[in-house]
XYZ file of C-alpha atoms in Angstrom:
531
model
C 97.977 94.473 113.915
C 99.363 93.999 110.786
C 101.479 96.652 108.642
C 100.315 95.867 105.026
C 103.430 96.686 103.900
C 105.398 94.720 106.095
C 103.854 91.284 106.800
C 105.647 89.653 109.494
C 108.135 86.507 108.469
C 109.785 83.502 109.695
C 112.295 80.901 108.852
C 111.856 79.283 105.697
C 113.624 75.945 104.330
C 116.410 73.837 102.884
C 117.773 74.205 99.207
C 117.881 71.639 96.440
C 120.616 69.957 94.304
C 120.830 71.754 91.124
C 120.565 70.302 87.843
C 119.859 71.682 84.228
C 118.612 68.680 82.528
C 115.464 67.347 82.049
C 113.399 70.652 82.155
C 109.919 70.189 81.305
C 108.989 71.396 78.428
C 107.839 75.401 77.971
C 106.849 75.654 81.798
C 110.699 76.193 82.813
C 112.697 77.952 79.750
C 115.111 80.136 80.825
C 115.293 78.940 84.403
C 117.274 76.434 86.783
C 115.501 73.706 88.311
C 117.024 70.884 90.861
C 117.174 67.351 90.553
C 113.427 65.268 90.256
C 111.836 64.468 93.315
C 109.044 62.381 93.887
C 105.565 64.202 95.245
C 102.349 63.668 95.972
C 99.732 65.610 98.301
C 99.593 62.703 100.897
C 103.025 62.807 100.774
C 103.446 65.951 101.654
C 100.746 65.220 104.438
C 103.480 62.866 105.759
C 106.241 65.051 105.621
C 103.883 67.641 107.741
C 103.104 64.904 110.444
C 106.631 63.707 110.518
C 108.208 67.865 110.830
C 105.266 68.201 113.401
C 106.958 65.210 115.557
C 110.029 67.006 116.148
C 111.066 70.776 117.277
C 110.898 73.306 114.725
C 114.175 73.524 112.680
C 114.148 77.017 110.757
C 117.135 77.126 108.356
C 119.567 78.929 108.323
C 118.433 82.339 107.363
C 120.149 84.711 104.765
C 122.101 87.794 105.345
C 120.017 90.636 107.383
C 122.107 93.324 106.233
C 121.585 92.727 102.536
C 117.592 92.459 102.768
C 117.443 94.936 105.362
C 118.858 97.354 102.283
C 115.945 96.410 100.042
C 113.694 98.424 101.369
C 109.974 99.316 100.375
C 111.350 101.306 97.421
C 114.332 99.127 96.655
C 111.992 96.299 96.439
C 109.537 97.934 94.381
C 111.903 98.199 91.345
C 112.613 94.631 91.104
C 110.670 92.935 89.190
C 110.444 89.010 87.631
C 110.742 89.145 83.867
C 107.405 87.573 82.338
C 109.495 86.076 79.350
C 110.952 83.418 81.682
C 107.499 83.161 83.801
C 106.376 79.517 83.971
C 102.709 78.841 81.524
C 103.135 81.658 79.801
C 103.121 79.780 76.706
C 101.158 77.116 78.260
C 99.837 74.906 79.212
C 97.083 77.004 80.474
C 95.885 80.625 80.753
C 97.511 82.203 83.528
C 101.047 82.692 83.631
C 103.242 82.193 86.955
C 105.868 84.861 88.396
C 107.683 85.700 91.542
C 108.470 87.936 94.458
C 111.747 89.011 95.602
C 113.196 89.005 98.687
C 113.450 92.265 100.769
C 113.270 93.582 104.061
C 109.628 92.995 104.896
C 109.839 89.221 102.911
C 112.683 87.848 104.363
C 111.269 84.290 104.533
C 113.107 82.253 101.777
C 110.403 80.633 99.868
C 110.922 77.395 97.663
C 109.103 76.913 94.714
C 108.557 73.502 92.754
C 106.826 73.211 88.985
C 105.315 68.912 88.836
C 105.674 67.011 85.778
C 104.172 63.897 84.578
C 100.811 62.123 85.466
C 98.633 62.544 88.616
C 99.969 59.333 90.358
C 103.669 59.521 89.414
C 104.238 63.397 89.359
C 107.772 64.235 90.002
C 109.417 67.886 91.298
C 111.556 69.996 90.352
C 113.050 73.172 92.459
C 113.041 76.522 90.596
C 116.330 77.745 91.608
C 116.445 81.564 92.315
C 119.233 83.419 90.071
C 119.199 87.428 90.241
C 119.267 86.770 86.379
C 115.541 85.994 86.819
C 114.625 90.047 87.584
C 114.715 92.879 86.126
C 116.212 95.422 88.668
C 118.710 98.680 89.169
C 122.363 97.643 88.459
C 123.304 99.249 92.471
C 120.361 96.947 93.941
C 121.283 95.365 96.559
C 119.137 92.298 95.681
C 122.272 91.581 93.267
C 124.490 90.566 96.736
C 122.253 87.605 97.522
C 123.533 84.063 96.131
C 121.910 81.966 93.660
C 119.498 79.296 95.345
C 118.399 82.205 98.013
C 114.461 81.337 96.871
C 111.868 83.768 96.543
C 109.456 85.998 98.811
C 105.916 84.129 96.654
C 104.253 84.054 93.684
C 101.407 85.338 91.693
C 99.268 84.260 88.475
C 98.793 86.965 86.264
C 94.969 86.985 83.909
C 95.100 85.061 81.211
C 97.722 85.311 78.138
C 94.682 84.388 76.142
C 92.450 87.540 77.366
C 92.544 91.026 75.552
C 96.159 92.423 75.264
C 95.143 95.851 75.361
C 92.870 96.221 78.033
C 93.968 93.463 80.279
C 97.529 92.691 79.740
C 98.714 89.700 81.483
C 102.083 91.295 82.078
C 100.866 93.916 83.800
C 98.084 91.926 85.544
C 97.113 89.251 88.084
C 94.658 88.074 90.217
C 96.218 85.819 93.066
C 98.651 86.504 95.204
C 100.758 84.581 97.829
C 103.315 87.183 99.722
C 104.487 86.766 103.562
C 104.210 84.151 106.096
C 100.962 82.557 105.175
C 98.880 85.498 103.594
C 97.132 85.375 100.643
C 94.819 87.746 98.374
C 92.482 87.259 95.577
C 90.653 89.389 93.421
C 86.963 89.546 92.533
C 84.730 90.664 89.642
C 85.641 93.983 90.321
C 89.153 93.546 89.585
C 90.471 94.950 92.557
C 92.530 93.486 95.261
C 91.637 93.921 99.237
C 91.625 91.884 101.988
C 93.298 88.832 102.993
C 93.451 85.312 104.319
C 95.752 83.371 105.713
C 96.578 79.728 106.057
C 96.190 79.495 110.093
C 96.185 82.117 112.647
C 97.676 81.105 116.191
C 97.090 83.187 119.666
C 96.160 86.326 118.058
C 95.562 89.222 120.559
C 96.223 87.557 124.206
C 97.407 89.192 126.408
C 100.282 86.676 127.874
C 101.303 85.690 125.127
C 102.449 87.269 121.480
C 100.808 86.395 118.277
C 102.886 82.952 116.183
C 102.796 83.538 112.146
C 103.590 80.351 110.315
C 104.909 80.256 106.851
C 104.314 78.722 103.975
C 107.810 77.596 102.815
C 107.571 75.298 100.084
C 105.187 75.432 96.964
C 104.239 73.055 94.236
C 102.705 74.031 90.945
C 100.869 71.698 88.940
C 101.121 72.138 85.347
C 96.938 73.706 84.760
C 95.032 72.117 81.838
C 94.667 73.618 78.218
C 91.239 75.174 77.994
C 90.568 75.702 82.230
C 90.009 78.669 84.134
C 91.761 76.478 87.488
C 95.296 76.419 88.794
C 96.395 73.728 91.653
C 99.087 74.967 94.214
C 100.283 72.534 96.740
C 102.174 74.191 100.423
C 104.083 73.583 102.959
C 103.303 75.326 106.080
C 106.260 75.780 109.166
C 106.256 77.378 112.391
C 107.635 76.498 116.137
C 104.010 75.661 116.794
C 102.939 73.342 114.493
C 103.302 72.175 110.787
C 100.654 71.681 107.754
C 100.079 70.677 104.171
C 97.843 72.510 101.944
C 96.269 71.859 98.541
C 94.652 75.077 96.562
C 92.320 74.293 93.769
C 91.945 77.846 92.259
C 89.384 78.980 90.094
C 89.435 82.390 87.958
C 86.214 82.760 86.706
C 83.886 86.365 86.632
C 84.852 86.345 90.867
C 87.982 83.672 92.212
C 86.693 80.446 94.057
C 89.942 78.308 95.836
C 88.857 75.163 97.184
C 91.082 74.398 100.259
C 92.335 71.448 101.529
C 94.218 72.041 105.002
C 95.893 69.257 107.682
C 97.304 70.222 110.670
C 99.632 68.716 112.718
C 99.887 70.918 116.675
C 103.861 70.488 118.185
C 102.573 72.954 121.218
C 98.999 73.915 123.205
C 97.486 77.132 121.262
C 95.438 79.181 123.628
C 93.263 80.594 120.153
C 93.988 78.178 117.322
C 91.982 80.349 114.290
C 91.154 78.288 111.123
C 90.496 79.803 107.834
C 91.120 83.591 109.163
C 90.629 86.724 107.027
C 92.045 89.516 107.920
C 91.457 93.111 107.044
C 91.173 96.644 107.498
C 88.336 99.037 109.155
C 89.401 102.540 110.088
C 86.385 104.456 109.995
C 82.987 104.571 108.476
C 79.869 106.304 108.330
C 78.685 104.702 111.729
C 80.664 106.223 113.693
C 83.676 108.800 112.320
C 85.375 111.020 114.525
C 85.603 114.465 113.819
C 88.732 116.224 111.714
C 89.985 112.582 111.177
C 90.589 112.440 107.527
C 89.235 114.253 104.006
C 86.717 111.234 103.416
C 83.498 110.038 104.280
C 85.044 106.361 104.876
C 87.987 104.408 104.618
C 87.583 100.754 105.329
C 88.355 97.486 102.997
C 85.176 95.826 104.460
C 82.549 97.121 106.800
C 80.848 93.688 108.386
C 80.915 90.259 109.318
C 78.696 87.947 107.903
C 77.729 84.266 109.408
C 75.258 81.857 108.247
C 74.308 79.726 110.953
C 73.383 76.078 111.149
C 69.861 77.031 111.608
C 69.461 79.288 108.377
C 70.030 82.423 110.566
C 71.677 84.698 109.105
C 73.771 87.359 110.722
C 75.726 90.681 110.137
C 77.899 92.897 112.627
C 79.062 95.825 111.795
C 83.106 96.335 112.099
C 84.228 98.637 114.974
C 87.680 100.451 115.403
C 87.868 100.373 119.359
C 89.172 102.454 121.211
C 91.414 98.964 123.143
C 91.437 95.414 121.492
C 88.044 93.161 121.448
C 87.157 90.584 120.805
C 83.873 88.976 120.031
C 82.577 85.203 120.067
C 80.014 84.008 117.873
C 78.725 80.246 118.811
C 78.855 78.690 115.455
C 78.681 75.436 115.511
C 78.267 73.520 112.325
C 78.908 76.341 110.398
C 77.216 76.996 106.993
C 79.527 79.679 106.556
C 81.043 83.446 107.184
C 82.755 86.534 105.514
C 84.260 89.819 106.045
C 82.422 91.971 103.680
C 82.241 95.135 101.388
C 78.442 95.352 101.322
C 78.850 99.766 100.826
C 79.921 99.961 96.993
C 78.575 103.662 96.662
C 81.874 105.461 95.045
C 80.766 108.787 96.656
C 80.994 107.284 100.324
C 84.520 107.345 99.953
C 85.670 110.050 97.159
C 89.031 108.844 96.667
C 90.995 106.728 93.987
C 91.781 104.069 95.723
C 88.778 102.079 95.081
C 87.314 101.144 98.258
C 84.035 100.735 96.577
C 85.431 97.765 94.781
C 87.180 95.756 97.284
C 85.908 91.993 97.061
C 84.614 90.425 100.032
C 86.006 87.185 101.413
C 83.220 84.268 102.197
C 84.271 80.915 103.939
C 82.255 78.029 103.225
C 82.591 74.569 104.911
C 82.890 71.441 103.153
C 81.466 69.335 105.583
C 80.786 69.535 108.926
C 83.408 71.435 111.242
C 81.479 70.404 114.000
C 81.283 72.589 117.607
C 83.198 75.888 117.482
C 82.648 79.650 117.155
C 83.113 82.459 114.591
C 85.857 85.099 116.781
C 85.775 88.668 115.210
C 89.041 90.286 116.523
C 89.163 94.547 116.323
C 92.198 96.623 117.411
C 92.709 99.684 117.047
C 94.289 101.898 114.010
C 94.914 105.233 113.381
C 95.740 105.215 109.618
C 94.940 102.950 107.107
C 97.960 101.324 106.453
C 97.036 98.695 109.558
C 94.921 95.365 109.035
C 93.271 95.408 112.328
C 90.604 92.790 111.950
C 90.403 89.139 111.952
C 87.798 86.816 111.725
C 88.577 83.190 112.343
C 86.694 79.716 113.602
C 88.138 78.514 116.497
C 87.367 74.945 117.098
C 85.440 74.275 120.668
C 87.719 71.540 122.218
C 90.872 73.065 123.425
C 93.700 72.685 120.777
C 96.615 70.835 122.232
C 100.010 69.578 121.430
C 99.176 66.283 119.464
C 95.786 67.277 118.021
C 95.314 66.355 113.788
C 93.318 68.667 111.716
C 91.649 68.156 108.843
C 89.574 70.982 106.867
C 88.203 71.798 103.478
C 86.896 74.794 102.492
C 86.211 76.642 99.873
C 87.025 80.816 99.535
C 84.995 83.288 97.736
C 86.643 86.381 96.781
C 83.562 88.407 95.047
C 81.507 91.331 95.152
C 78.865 89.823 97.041
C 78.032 86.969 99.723
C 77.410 83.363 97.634
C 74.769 82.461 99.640
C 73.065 86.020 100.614
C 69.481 85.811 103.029
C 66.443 85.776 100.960
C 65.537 88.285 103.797
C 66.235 91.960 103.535
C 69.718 92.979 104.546
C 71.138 95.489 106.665
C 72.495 98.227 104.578
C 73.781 100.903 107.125
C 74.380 101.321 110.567
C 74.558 104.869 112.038
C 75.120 106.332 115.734
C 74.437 109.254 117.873
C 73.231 111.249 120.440
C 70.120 109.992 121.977
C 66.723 111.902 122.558
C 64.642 113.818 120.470
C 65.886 117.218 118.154
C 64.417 120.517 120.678
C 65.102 118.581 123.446
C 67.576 118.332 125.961
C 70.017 115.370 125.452
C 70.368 113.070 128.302
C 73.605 111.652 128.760
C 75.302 108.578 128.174
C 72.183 107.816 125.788
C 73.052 106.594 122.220
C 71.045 106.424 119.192
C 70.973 103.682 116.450
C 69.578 103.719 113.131
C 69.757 100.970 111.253
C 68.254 100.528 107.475
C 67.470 97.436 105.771
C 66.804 96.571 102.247
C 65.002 94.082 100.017
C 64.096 90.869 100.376
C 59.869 90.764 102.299
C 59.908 94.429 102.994
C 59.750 95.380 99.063
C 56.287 93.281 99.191
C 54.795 94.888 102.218
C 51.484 96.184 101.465
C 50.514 99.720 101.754
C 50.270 100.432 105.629
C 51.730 97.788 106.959
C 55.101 98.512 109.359
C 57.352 96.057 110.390
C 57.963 95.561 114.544
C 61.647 96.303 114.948
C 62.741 93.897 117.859
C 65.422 94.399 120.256
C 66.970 92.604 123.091
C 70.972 93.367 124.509
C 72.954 91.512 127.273
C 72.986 94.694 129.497
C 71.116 98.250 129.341
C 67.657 99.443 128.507
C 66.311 100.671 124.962
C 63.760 103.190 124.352
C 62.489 105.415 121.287
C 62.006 102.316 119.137
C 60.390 102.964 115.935
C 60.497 101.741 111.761
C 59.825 104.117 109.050
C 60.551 103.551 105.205
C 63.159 105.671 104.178
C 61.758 108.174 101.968
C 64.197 107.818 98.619
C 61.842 106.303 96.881
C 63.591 102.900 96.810
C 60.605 100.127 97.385
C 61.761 98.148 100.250
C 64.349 100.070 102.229
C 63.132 100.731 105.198
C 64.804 102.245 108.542
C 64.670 100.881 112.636
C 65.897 103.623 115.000
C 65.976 103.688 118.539
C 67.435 104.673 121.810
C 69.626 102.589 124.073
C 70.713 103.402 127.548
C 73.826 101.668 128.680
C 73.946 100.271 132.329
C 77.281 101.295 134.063
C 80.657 100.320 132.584
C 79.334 96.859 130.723
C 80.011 95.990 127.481
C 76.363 95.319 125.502
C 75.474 92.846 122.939
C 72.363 94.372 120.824
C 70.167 92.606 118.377
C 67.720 93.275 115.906
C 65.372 92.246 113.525
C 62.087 93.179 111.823
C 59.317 91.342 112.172
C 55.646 91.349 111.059
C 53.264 88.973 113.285
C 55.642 86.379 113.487
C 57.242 85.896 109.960
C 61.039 87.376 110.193
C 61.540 90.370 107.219
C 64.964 91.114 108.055
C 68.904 89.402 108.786
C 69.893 89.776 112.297
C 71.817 93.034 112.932
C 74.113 92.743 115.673
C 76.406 95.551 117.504
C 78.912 95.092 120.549
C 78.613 98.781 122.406
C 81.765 99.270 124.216
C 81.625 101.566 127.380
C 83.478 104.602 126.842
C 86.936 104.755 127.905
């Protein structure tokens, strides 16, 4: 589970020569770069097959005592100056700035602007100078020694957008920050979940979770005129090694087309390819009593998957009471997303703005061939803790040795890119079973489910949809559909009762259904015996 806070780190890399001639023009006044380098994206494919070949080498790291004193407050008053940020008088819209290090970035991360055409491009290391921040004159960030690198980057909106209400300095919409993690905004100009380059053995049981790091970055200089920005990375840990190419997009939502190659040093028990992770404390399905002030507080409430078929499916998170973890048979994926689907700002009455966190959809480019969509949920008491991943996990066992190549592309919006042209599930909701002036029998839960648009808005008068049901385990009863009387054409409701049997775990499904055309998405629901 991760602290958002405090993502977890590893080793980062080697420093370059330094040199002060030769800066490109614009993109680097005002800061030190190294000596020209060569680069190219199968190059750096290269240098990730040949790291792979040998152990893992993390250099040498810098002092713990010094980042260990810039804590979560220290750290929070240092900021990059935006006068010396790279684009920000182009080329380009977005501006480019920096993280410090700290105590919860302690990674040293190297960052390289590119210069000259597509097939000859050359590097050049941004050296890190303290000079470079703005921060108290007793910070201990001062101690560290020039070269140290940098905890990631961010582009801020564009320089050519309104100054008043969207000020670039005070803006931005990508972020890169700890090990591999990354977050985007959507149209509703709010940050929330994340993703991550690679997830490795998260949540066995005999053995502990691996987090890569991205360690190296490349920045290609954007056009004049586009809304895109190309990063190029370096990814490093003891189990493997990677090069990645982002092809970012900021338009009215962000779109990064990914490019990702692999290279395995060890066996991974659960390698996880383009994982999201996020955070689900609590929702209107199922909130504990005297928990917290609000109705909900989650940054998405489902998991979406589009299957190869044209089924499309949504689970509803869970906050377990002990770790799960579900497997979705997905192979030849169209696509899948953790998602905000409840943007109703009275279902969560705080400022925050969990109404407007984006959602995060994967889609393939090309076929990934046999594997599964895992959902992983641990518990959280607070919600400070991302406790959810979803991740593909390729069906042949990943061992030492094993190449991968993926592309993909991420959307961070309000809404899925490619939503069902069937109604959608729009709540889930549990309880006691039975009927109201009747005694409850025990162990019996109730489920009520609504679903909205698509076929059900066009249902003539009379007609009600056949809710239908089927679980691994357990029996259902009560079963019934009725349109939920708000008024809103289309949104109708499937409640019923299901009895588990003994101490199993039960998969549920459900659709609606009239004759034999499907209305409705496929709601799904993992019921977890009480502990």
């Amino acid at each position: 589970m991760i602290d958002r806070r405090s993502f977890l780190t590893a080793a980062g890399s080697a420093l370059a020569l330094s040199s002060t001639v030769g800066l490109p023009a614009q993109a680097a006044a005002g800061l030190q770069l190294g000596a020209p380098e060569p680069f190219s994206f199968d190059g750096l494919v290269a240098r990730a097959r040949d790291l792979a070949a040998r152990p893992h080498q993390p250099a040498p790291p810098l002092s713990s005592e010094v980042l260990e004193r810039i804590d979560y407050d220290a750290h929070g008053k240092i900021r990059f100056k935006t006068e010396l940020a790279p684009f920000r008088d182009g080329p380009g819209a977005f501006p480019l700035t920096f993280f410090h290090l700290g105590r919860y970035f302690q990674t040293p991360v190297h960052m390289h602007l590119l210069e000259g055409p597509a097939d000859r491009q050359q590097a050049r290391e941004i050296l890190y100078d303290p000079s470079y921040f703005d921060m108290p004159a007793d910070s201990p960030a001062r101690l560290l020694p020039a070269g140290a690198g940098f905890a990631g980057f961010r582009f801020q909106e564009s320089r050519l957008g309104d100054p008043q209400s969207l000020p670039w300095q005070r803006n931005d919409w990508v972020a890169f920050l700890g090990a591999s993690y990354f977050r985007a905004i959507g149209e509703l100009y709010q940050y929330g979940l994340s993703a991550r380059a690679v997830a490795l053995d998260v949540a066995l049981h005999d053995r502990p979770e691996e987090f890569p790091s991205f360690t190296r970055f490349w920045f290609e200089p954007p056009a004049d005129g586009g809304t895109r920005v190309t990063v190029h990375a370096l990814l490093e840990g003891p189990s493997l090694a990677g090069a990645y190419r982002f092809v970012m997009d900021r338009g009215a939502a962000v779109v990064m087309e990914v490019s990702s190659r692999l290279f395995l040093r060890r066996d991974i028990a659960r390698l996880g390819l383009a994982p999201l992770t996020s955070m689900y404390w609590y929702s209107e399905t199922a909130k504990p009593s005297q928990i917290d002030w609000r109705p909900e507080v989650h940054d998405s409430d489902g998991l979406a998957i589009w299957m190869h078929n044209g089924e499309h499916l949504w689970r509803p998170l869970n906050n377990p009471s002990r770790t799960s973890a579900s497997a979705f048979e997905a192979s030849h994926l169209r696509g899948f997303g953790l998602l905000q689907r409840d943007r109703v700002f009275d279902h969560y009455l705080d400022g925050v703005a969990y109404d407007r966190r984006p959602g995060l959809w994967v889609e393939p480019l090309g076929d990934w061939g046999e594997g599964a969509v895992q959902l992983i949920e641990i518990p959280t008491d607070d919600e400070i803790h991302d406790n959810t991943v979803a991740l593909w996990v390729p069906r042949a066992p990943a061992r030492a040795g094993n190449r991968y190549a993926l592309d993909y592309r991420l959307h961070w919006s309000a809404d899925e890119p490619h939503p069902t042209p069937l109604a959608r599930v729009t709540a889930t909701r549990l309880g006691r079973g039975g009927q109201p002036g009747q005694p409850r029998p025990a162990g019996v839960r109730k489920f009520v489910v609504d679903f909205q648009g698509g076929p059900l808005a066009q249902l003539p008068f009379g007609v009600r949809p056949e809710p239908v049901l089927s679980s691994s385990s357990g029996r259902f009863s009560l079963a019934f559909t009725e349109a939920v009387p708000d008024g809103v054409p289309g949104h109708w409701r499937a409640s019923f009762d299901f009895t588990p049997e003994g101490e199993a775990a039960a998969d549920l499904r459900l659709f609606l259904r009239v004759g034999e055309q499907a209305l409705s998405e496929t709601w799904l629901y993992l019921l977890l015996p009480v502990s």
